[in-house]
Short mmCIF file of C-alpha atoms in Angstrom, two decimals:
data_model
loop_
_atom_site.label_atom_id
_atom_site.label_comp_id
_atom_site.label_asym_id
_atom_site.label_seq_id
_atom_site.Cartn_x
_atom_site.Cartn_y
_atom_site.Cartn_z
CA MET B 904 -0.40 0.17 -0.07
CA LYS B 905 0.88 3.75 -0.79
CA ILE B 906 -0.20 6.60 0.68
CA THR B 907 -0.72 9.47 -1.62
CA ASP B 908 -1.91 12.41 -0.04
CA LEU B 909 -2.10 13.54 3.50
CA THR B 910 -4.53 16.76 4.08
CA ILE B 911 -5.63 19.00 7.31
CA GLY B 912 -8.37 20.33 8.06
CA HIS B 913 -10.14 21.98 10.77
CA LEU B 914 -13.33 21.37 12.21
CA LYS B 915 -15.70 23.86 14.01
CA ILE B 916 -19.40 22.42 14.66
CA PRO B 917 -21.65 24.60 16.39
CA PHE B 918 -23.20 23.21 19.84
CA ASN B 919 -26.94 22.80 20.81
CA ILE B 920 -25.73 23.98 24.20
CA SER B 921 -22.65 25.91 25.77
CA PHE B 922 -20.56 23.18 27.92
CA SER B 923 -17.98 25.28 30.57
CA HIS B 924 -15.73 24.03 33.12
CA THR B 925 -13.14 25.98 34.95
CA SER B 926 -10.39 25.51 32.39
CA ALA B 927 -12.70 26.13 28.98
CA THR B 928 -16.39 27.65 27.95
CA ARG B 929 -17.17 26.10 24.60
CA ASN B 930 -20.02 26.62 22.30
CA MET B 931 -18.60 24.95 18.81
CA THR B 932 -15.59 22.29 18.25
CA ASP B 933 -12.06 23.08 17.90
CA SER B 934 -10.68 19.87 16.29
CA VAL B 935 -8.42 18.42 13.60
CA LEU B 936 -9.75 16.70 10.93
CA ILE B 937 -6.84 14.64 9.11
CA LYS B 938 -7.48 12.77 5.17
CA ALA B 939 -5.29 9.97 4.53
CA GLN B 940 -5.61 8.68 0.63
CA THR B 941 -4.13 5.65 -1.29
CA LYS B 942 -5.17 4.83 -4.94
CA HIS B 943 -8.11 3.38 -3.62
CA ASN B 944 -9.11 4.76 -0.07
CA ILE B 945 -9.41 7.20 2.09
CA GLY B 946 -8.93 7.30 5.58
CA TYR B 947 -10.05 9.78 8.46
CA GLY B 948 -8.69 10.40 12.12
CA GLU B 949 -9.79 13.33 14.11
CA SER B 950 -8.17 14.86 17.58
CA CYS B 951 -8.86 17.45 20.12
CA PRO B 952 -5.52 19.80 20.46
CA ARG B 953 -6.09 21.55 23.41
CA SER B 954 -3.93 24.50 25.30
CA TYR B 955 -4.89 23.44 28.40
CA VAL B 956 -4.22 19.65 28.13
CA THR B 957 -1.52 19.17 26.13
CA ASN B 958 -0.46 22.17 25.29
CA GLU B 959 -1.31 22.48 21.73
CA THR B 960 -3.54 24.53 19.62
CA TYR B 961 -4.59 24.00 16.20
CA PRO B 962 -1.78 25.98 14.71
CA SER B 963 0.54 23.71 16.39
CA THR B 964 -0.82 20.25 14.95
CA ILE B 965 -0.80 22.53 11.27
CA THR B 966 3.23 22.93 12.13
CA PHE B 967 3.51 19.22 13.32
CA PHE B 968 1.63 18.28 10.10
CA GLN B 969 3.50 20.20 7.68
CA THR B 970 6.86 19.05 9.62
CA HIS B 971 6.22 15.06 9.12
CA LYS B 972 3.98 14.93 6.37
CA ALA B 973 6.29 13.98 3.55
CA SER B 974 8.09 11.51 5.59
CA LEU B 975 4.62 9.68 6.78
CA ILE B 976 3.74 9.61 2.72
CA ALA B 977 7.26 8.02 2.34
CA SER B 978 7.49 5.75 4.89
CA ILE B 979 4.51 4.13 5.92
CA SER B 980 3.03 1.43 3.68
CA ASP B 981 1.30 -1.37 6.61
CA ILE B 982 0.89 -1.34 10.25
CA ALA B 983 4.40 -2.68 10.55
CA THR B 984 6.06 -0.09 9.62
CA LEU B 985 3.53 2.64 10.55
CA LYS B 986 4.61 1.53 14.33
CA ALA B 987 8.32 1.80 13.06
CA TRP B 988 7.71 5.56 12.69
CA MET B 989 6.12 5.49 15.76
CA ASN B 990 9.40 4.56 17.58
CA SER B 991 11.67 6.94 15.80
CA TYR B 992 9.39 10.12 16.52
CA GLN B 993 8.59 9.25 19.62
CA TYR B 994 9.81 12.55 21.26
CA ASP B 995 8.05 14.67 18.70
CA ILE B 996 4.83 12.85 19.40
CA ASP B 997 5.31 12.52 22.93
CA LEU B 998 5.31 16.90 22.67
CA ASN B 999 2.19 16.60 19.79
CA PRO B 1000 0.19 14.17 21.16
CA ALA B 1001 -3.12 15.44 19.79
CA ALA B 1002 -1.78 16.30 16.12
CA TRP B 1003 -0.61 12.91 16.40
CA CYS B 1004 -3.77 11.27 17.43
CA ALA B 1005 -5.76 11.84 14.29
CA ILE B 1006 -3.06 10.96 12.00
CA GLU B 1007 -2.63 7.86 13.53
CA LEU B 1008 -6.23 7.32 13.26
CA ALA B 1009 -6.42 8.18 9.51
CA ILE B 1010 -3.86 5.80 8.80
CA LEU B 1011 -5.17 2.84 10.31
CA ASP B 1012 -8.84 3.40 8.85
CA VAL B 1013 -7.30 3.70 5.40
CA LEU B 1014 -4.65 0.90 6.21
CA ALA B 1015 -7.46 -1.44 7.28
CA LYS B 1016 -9.80 -0.61 4.38
CA GLU B 1017 -6.53 -1.65 1.94
CA GLU B 1018 -7.22 -4.91 4.08
CA THR B 1019 -10.72 -5.32 3.39
CA CYS B 1020 -10.94 -5.37 7.46
CA SER B 1021 -11.76 -3.57 10.28
CA VAL B 1022 -9.29 -2.02 12.53
CA GLU B 1023 -9.68 -4.36 15.11
CA ASN B 1024 -8.34 -6.76 13.23
CA LEU B 1025 -5.74 -4.85 11.66
CA LEU B 1026 -4.66 -4.49 15.49
CA GLN B 1027 -5.09 -8.14 16.17
CA ILE B 1028 -7.56 -6.91 18.87
CA PRO B 1029 -11.09 -8.31 19.48
CA GLU B 1030 -13.92 -6.89 17.19
CA LEU B 1031 -16.27 -4.63 18.92
CA SER B 1032 -19.03 -6.79 20.55
CA GLY B 1033 -21.66 -6.34 23.16
CA CYS B 1034 -22.86 -2.86 24.13
CA TYR B 1035 -20.89 0.56 25.16
CA SER B 1036 -22.35 1.90 28.84
CA TYR B 1037 -21.50 5.94 29.20
CA THR B 1038 -21.41 8.45 32.31
CA ALA B 1039 -23.54 11.85 32.21
CA VAL B 1040 -21.19 14.76 31.87
CA LEU B 1041 -22.32 17.83 33.43
CA GLY B 1042 -20.95 20.87 32.66
CA ASP B 1043 -20.45 23.86 34.99
CA SER B 1044 -23.97 25.65 34.73
CA SER B 1045 -26.77 27.79 36.45
CA LEU B 1046 -28.33 25.66 38.69
CA GLU B 1047 -31.78 26.10 36.51
CA GLY B 1048 -29.25 24.62 33.18
CA PHE B 1049 -28.03 21.66 35.59
CA SER B 1050 -31.15 20.62 36.78
CA GLU B 1051 -32.87 20.36 33.41
CA LEU B 1052 -30.15 18.72 31.82
CA LEU B 1053 -30.28 15.96 34.64
CA SER B 1054 -33.56 16.06 33.94
CA ARG B 1055 -33.14 14.74 30.27
CA TYR B 1056 -30.11 12.19 31.39
CA GLN B 1057 -31.97 10.42 33.95
CA LYS B 1058 -35.52 10.22 31.74
CA MET B 1059 -32.46 8.47 29.18
CA GLY B 1060 -31.48 5.90 32.39
CA PHE B 1061 -28.14 7.86 33.69
CA THR B 1062 -27.12 6.32 36.90
CA ASP B 1063 -22.98 7.49 36.43
CA TYR B 1064 -22.71 11.25 36.66
CA LYS B 1065 -19.11 13.09 36.36
CA VAL B 1066 -19.71 16.82 37.41
CA LYS B 1067 -17.90 19.70 36.67
CA LEU B 1068 -17.07 22.03 39.68
CA SER B 1069 -17.13 25.46 40.07
CA GLY B 1070 -15.36 26.84 42.60
CA ASP B 1071 -18.43 27.71 44.77
CA ILE B 1072 -19.49 25.59 47.12
CA GLU B 1073 -23.11 26.12 47.93
CA HIS B 1074 -23.41 25.62 44.04
CA ASP B 1075 -21.70 23.02 43.63
CA LYS B 1076 -23.23 21.31 46.87
CA ALA B 1077 -26.58 22.27 45.30
CA LYS B 1078 -25.41 20.54 42.07
CA CYS B 1079 -24.49 17.30 43.97
CA ASP B 1080 -27.66 17.15 46.32
CA LEU B 1081 -29.69 17.65 43.22
CA ILE B 1082 -28.50 14.51 41.92
CA VAL B 1083 -28.69 12.33 45.04
CA GLU B 1084 -31.94 13.47 45.69
CA GLN B 1085 -33.76 12.37 42.35
CA ASP B 1086 -31.50 9.18 42.38
CA LYS B 1087 -30.68 7.72 45.60
CA THR B 1088 -28.11 4.76 43.96
CA ALA B 1089 -26.11 7.15 41.57
CA ARG B 1090 -22.75 7.12 41.56
CA ILE B 1091 -20.88 10.72 41.46
CA ARG B 1092 -17.22 11.70 40.44
CA LEU B 1093 -15.77 15.42 40.38
CA ASP B 1094 -13.70 17.11 38.14
CA ALA B 1095 -12.43 19.86 39.48
CA ASN B 1096 -10.09 20.93 36.31
CA ASN B 1097 -6.93 21.94 38.43
CA LEU B 1098 -8.81 23.91 41.18
CA TRP B 1099 -6.86 23.95 43.89
CA HIS B 1100 -3.18 24.97 44.47
CA GLN B 1101 -3.35 23.02 48.26
CA PRO B 1102 -4.35 19.64 49.11
CA ASP B 1103 -5.71 20.73 52.28
CA GLU B 1104 -8.39 22.91 50.47
CA ALA B 1105 -9.54 20.61 48.24
CA ILE B 1106 -9.87 17.94 51.19
CA GLU B 1107 -12.04 20.83 52.95
CA TYR B 1108 -14.36 21.75 49.83
CA ILE B 1109 -14.99 18.09 48.89
CA GLN B 1110 -15.89 17.20 52.63
CA ALA B 1111 -18.04 20.04 52.26
CA LEU B 1112 -20.24 18.70 49.58
CA GLN B 1113 -21.51 15.70 52.06
CA GLN B 1114 -22.41 13.72 49.20
CA PRO B 1115 -20.76 10.11 48.33
CA ILE B 1116 -18.12 10.71 46.13
CA PHE B 1117 -16.08 7.67 44.54
CA ALA B 1118 -13.63 9.72 42.89
CA VAL B 1119 -12.20 13.19 41.94
CA GLU B 1120 -10.14 14.11 38.51
CA GLU B 1121 -7.28 16.66 38.87
CA PRO B 1122 -8.46 18.93 42.08
CA ILE B 1123 -4.71 20.47 41.83
CA GLN B 1124 -2.44 21.62 40.00
CA VAL B 1125 -0.62 18.92 37.18
CA ARG B 1126 1.47 16.44 38.53
CA ASP B 1127 1.94 17.87 41.82
CA TYR B 1128 1.18 13.09 42.90
CA GLU B 1129 2.72 13.53 46.42
CA GLY B 1130 -0.58 16.20 47.45
CA LEU B 1131 -2.58 14.26 45.50
CA LEU B 1132 -2.25 11.00 47.36
CA ALA B 1133 -2.46 13.40 50.45
CA ILE B 1134 -6.22 13.72 48.97
CA SER B 1135 -6.74 10.68 47.96
CA SER B 1136 -5.97 9.25 52.01
CA ALA B 1137 -7.74 11.94 53.73
CA LEU B 1138 -10.66 11.85 51.94
CA ASP B 1139 -10.54 7.74 51.14
CA LEU B 1140 -11.19 8.24 47.31
CA LYS B 1141 -9.62 7.70 44.11
CA ILE B 1142 -7.81 10.15 42.08
CA ILE B 1143 -8.61 10.44 38.64
CA LEU B 1144 -5.14 11.40 36.44
CA ASP B 1145 -5.89 13.58 33.71
CA GLU B 1146 -3.62 16.45 32.64
CA SER B 1147 -1.36 14.76 35.28
CA PHE B 1148 -0.63 11.10 32.53
CA VAL B 1149 -0.16 12.02 29.41
CA GLN B 1150 2.25 10.00 28.51
CA LEU B 1151 3.56 6.19 29.24
CA GLN B 1152 5.96 6.89 31.44
CA GLN B 1153 4.25 8.91 34.07
CA PHE B 1154 3.57 5.42 36.14
CA GLU B 1155 6.82 5.75 37.11
CA CYS B 1156 4.96 8.23 39.78
CA ILE B 1157 2.25 5.94 40.82
CA GLN B 1158 2.82 2.42 40.18
CA ASP B 1159 4.40 2.34 43.71
CA GLN B 1160 0.14 3.24 45.08
CA PRO B 1161 -1.57 1.51 42.50
CA ASN B 1162 -5.06 1.43 44.42
CA ASN B 1163 -5.21 5.58 44.85
CA TRP B 1164 -5.26 6.05 41.12
CA ILE B 1165 -7.59 6.20 37.87
CA ILE B 1166 -6.36 7.27 34.69
CA ASN B 1167 -8.42 8.85 32.35
CA ILE B 1168 -7.19 7.76 29.72
CA ARG B 1169 -8.65 9.86 26.49
CA ILE B 1170 -7.80 8.98 22.94
CA SER B 1171 -6.83 12.32 21.39
CA LYS B 1172 -4.69 13.02 24.42
CA MET B 1173 -2.48 9.91 24.77
CA GLY B 1174 -1.90 9.67 20.84
CA GLY B 1175 -4.17 7.52 19.30
CA VAL B 1176 -5.58 4.62 19.40
CA LEU B 1177 -2.08 2.35 19.80
CA ARG B 1178 -1.22 4.46 22.83
CA SER B 1179 -3.84 4.38 24.46
CA ILE B 1180 -3.65 0.77 23.93
CA GLU B 1181 -0.44 0.91 25.55
CA VAL B 1182 -1.30 2.66 29.26
CA ALA B 1183 -4.36 0.28 29.41
CA LYS B 1184 -2.18 -2.54 29.40
CA HIS B 1185 0.52 -1.45 31.58
CA ALA B 1186 -2.48 -0.40 33.50
CA GLU B 1187 -3.77 -3.89 33.95
CA GLN B 1188 -0.33 -5.35 34.84
CA LEU B 1189 -0.28 -3.09 38.06
CA GLY B 1190 -3.82 -3.57 38.86
CA ILE B 1191 -5.06 0.34 38.14
CA ASP B 1192 -8.72 0.68 36.80
CA CYS B 1193 -9.03 2.95 33.94
CA ILE B 1194 -11.87 5.68 32.57
CA VAL B 1195 -12.18 6.55 28.96
CA GLY B 1196 -12.52 10.04 28.92
CA ALA B 1197 -13.91 12.38 26.00
CA GLN B 1198 -12.82 15.41 24.57
CA VAL B 1199 -15.86 17.93 24.79
CA GLY B 1200 -17.10 18.33 20.82
CA GLU B 1201 -15.97 14.81 19.66
CA THR B 1202 -17.70 13.80 16.27
CA THR B 1203 -18.28 9.85 15.41
CA ILE B 1204 -14.60 9.32 14.54
CA LEU B 1205 -12.82 9.26 17.92
CA THR B 1206 -16.41 8.18 19.47
CA ARG B 1207 -16.10 4.78 17.68
CA ALA B 1208 -12.00 4.98 17.81
CA ALA B 1209 -12.44 4.81 21.61
CA LEU B 1210 -14.70 1.76 21.21
CA SER B 1211 -11.39 -0.11 20.30
CA LEU B 1212 -10.06 0.31 23.41
CA VAL B 1213 -12.71 -0.22 25.61
CA ASN B 1214 -14.11 -3.46 23.57
CA SER B 1215 -10.48 -4.50 24.77
CA TYR B 1216 -9.98 -3.96 28.40
CA ARG B 1217 -13.35 -4.01 29.32
CA ASN B 1218 -12.41 -5.44 32.92
CA ILE B 1219 -10.41 -2.74 34.03
CA ILE B 1220 -12.84 0.20 32.55
CA ILE B 1221 -15.21 1.60 35.04
CA ALA B 1222 -16.36 4.47 33.19
CA GLN B 1223 -16.44 5.76 29.59
CA GLU B 1224 -17.61 9.25 28.73
CA GLY B 1225 -18.53 10.65 24.87
CA GLY B 1226 -20.70 9.40 22.90
CA CYS B 1227 -23.25 12.76 22.96
CA GLY B 1228 -23.11 12.91 18.80
CA THR B 1229 -25.79 14.96 17.83
CA TYR B 1230 -27.23 15.83 21.65
CA LEU B 1231 -24.32 18.23 21.63
CA LEU B 1232 -23.17 18.58 18.11
CA LYS B 1233 -25.34 20.92 15.71
CA ASN B 1234 -24.26 18.13 13.15
CA ASP B 1235 -21.93 15.39 13.19
CA ILE B 1236 -19.35 14.62 9.95
CA CYS B 1237 -20.59 10.52 9.64
CA GLU B 1238 -22.44 7.86 9.06
CA PRO B 1239 -23.68 5.93 11.11
CA VAL B 1240 -23.77 8.48 13.99
CA LEU B 1241 -22.39 6.78 17.01
CA MET B 1242 -24.22 8.23 20.53
CA PHE B 1243 -25.86 7.08 23.27
CA THR B 1244 -29.39 6.03 23.54
CA ALA B 1245 -31.17 4.80 26.66
CA GLY B 1246 -29.62 3.65 29.33
CA GLY B 1247 -27.11 5.51 27.84
CA ARG B 1248 -26.01 3.10 26.09
CA ILE B 1249 -24.21 2.78 22.87
CA THR B 1250 -26.32 -0.41 21.93
CA GLU B 1251 -25.21 -3.94 19.83
CA ASP B 1252 -27.86 -2.87 17.10
CA GLN B 1253 -25.70 0.30 16.95
CA ILE B 1254 -22.19 -1.15 16.42
CA SER B 1255 -23.81 -3.73 13.98
CA LYS B 1256 -24.43 -0.72 11.10
CA LEU B 1257 -20.53 -0.28 11.17
CA THR B 1258 -20.40 -2.17 8.01
CA GLN B 1259 -17.65 -0.53 6.13
CA HIS B 1260 -13.91 -1.42 6.54
CA GLY B 1261 -11.54 0.46 8.89
CA PHE B 1262 -13.68 2.28 11.69
CA GLY B 1263 -16.77 0.99 9.42
CA LEU B 1264 -17.75 5.09 8.71
CA SER B 1265 -18.89 6.90 5.72
CA MET B 1266 -18.05 10.65 5.67
CA ARG B 1267 -21.35 12.73 5.04
CA LYS B 1268 -21.14 14.53 1.82
CA ASN B 1269 -22.73 17.91 2.82
#
């Protein structure tokens, strides 16, 4: 197989609702779309560069793409040469994981299409099967807006919730109280987006919420592992690492206390499917649970890519985010649109509609 061209584009799809947390407020996507072309096939990849996650922006992805385009076209012809290229340019990928993610997904898609198989078959991992259950993610909004969105989630049958904190204790307590009042069995985790500087601040705040929380994501500054351990011990809950875990090498910082951590593996943040699989594999060996997360505004491409990971590591994946589709986006770019339905699930029936090779998707013409 020979790649004949690689192109890059900017995805900016309006949201149906604005989504906020302490690091950003968004009302449209800000994503990268890569097209990998051979003589007979086209593959597509997506990523979401975020300055507050991996220090990337759309312009930085353009720079990475333009720097490496010629080498990628000349070097990659199959899965072995793709992995070899990744090994040779690991340092560059470490600095630009979202930029690489979109390229890798497009190449995997087109390679599998050339081999007339699924991406799973190409990677020699289990084919997709069963259902995939999602978390309801509740951003920082007015209590009225929060209540309205919560009601929609509960009518769909969600029982697992991720709550973005605002730093206003009365507001955040009211949000958590509202969930528990309406669903006594709800499982709640918090996302603080590095809200506090000292462990004591986070401990006092979370205790004041007076609700059963099972985990908190990024409560203090990035990669303050000692402080995060102090919070975990004081509150007897697990710490979810997102911005504080973006590379395989960071296992060195957490492997001695595996019971204190949950790793949030976002495909875009980690640098694609292959690197995400390596993280999940190592986490499994250490006995560390994982969440497969999502960037706000992902299209079906990233939703589909995440299923490859979840399907292979169900024993350690305790929650899955994303799958919002056109609940959040004004429109998606793919057919079929993968998005959760009743019970917060992507169903076997939806999976059966992925009839194309590669990731199983077709691009919409409009």
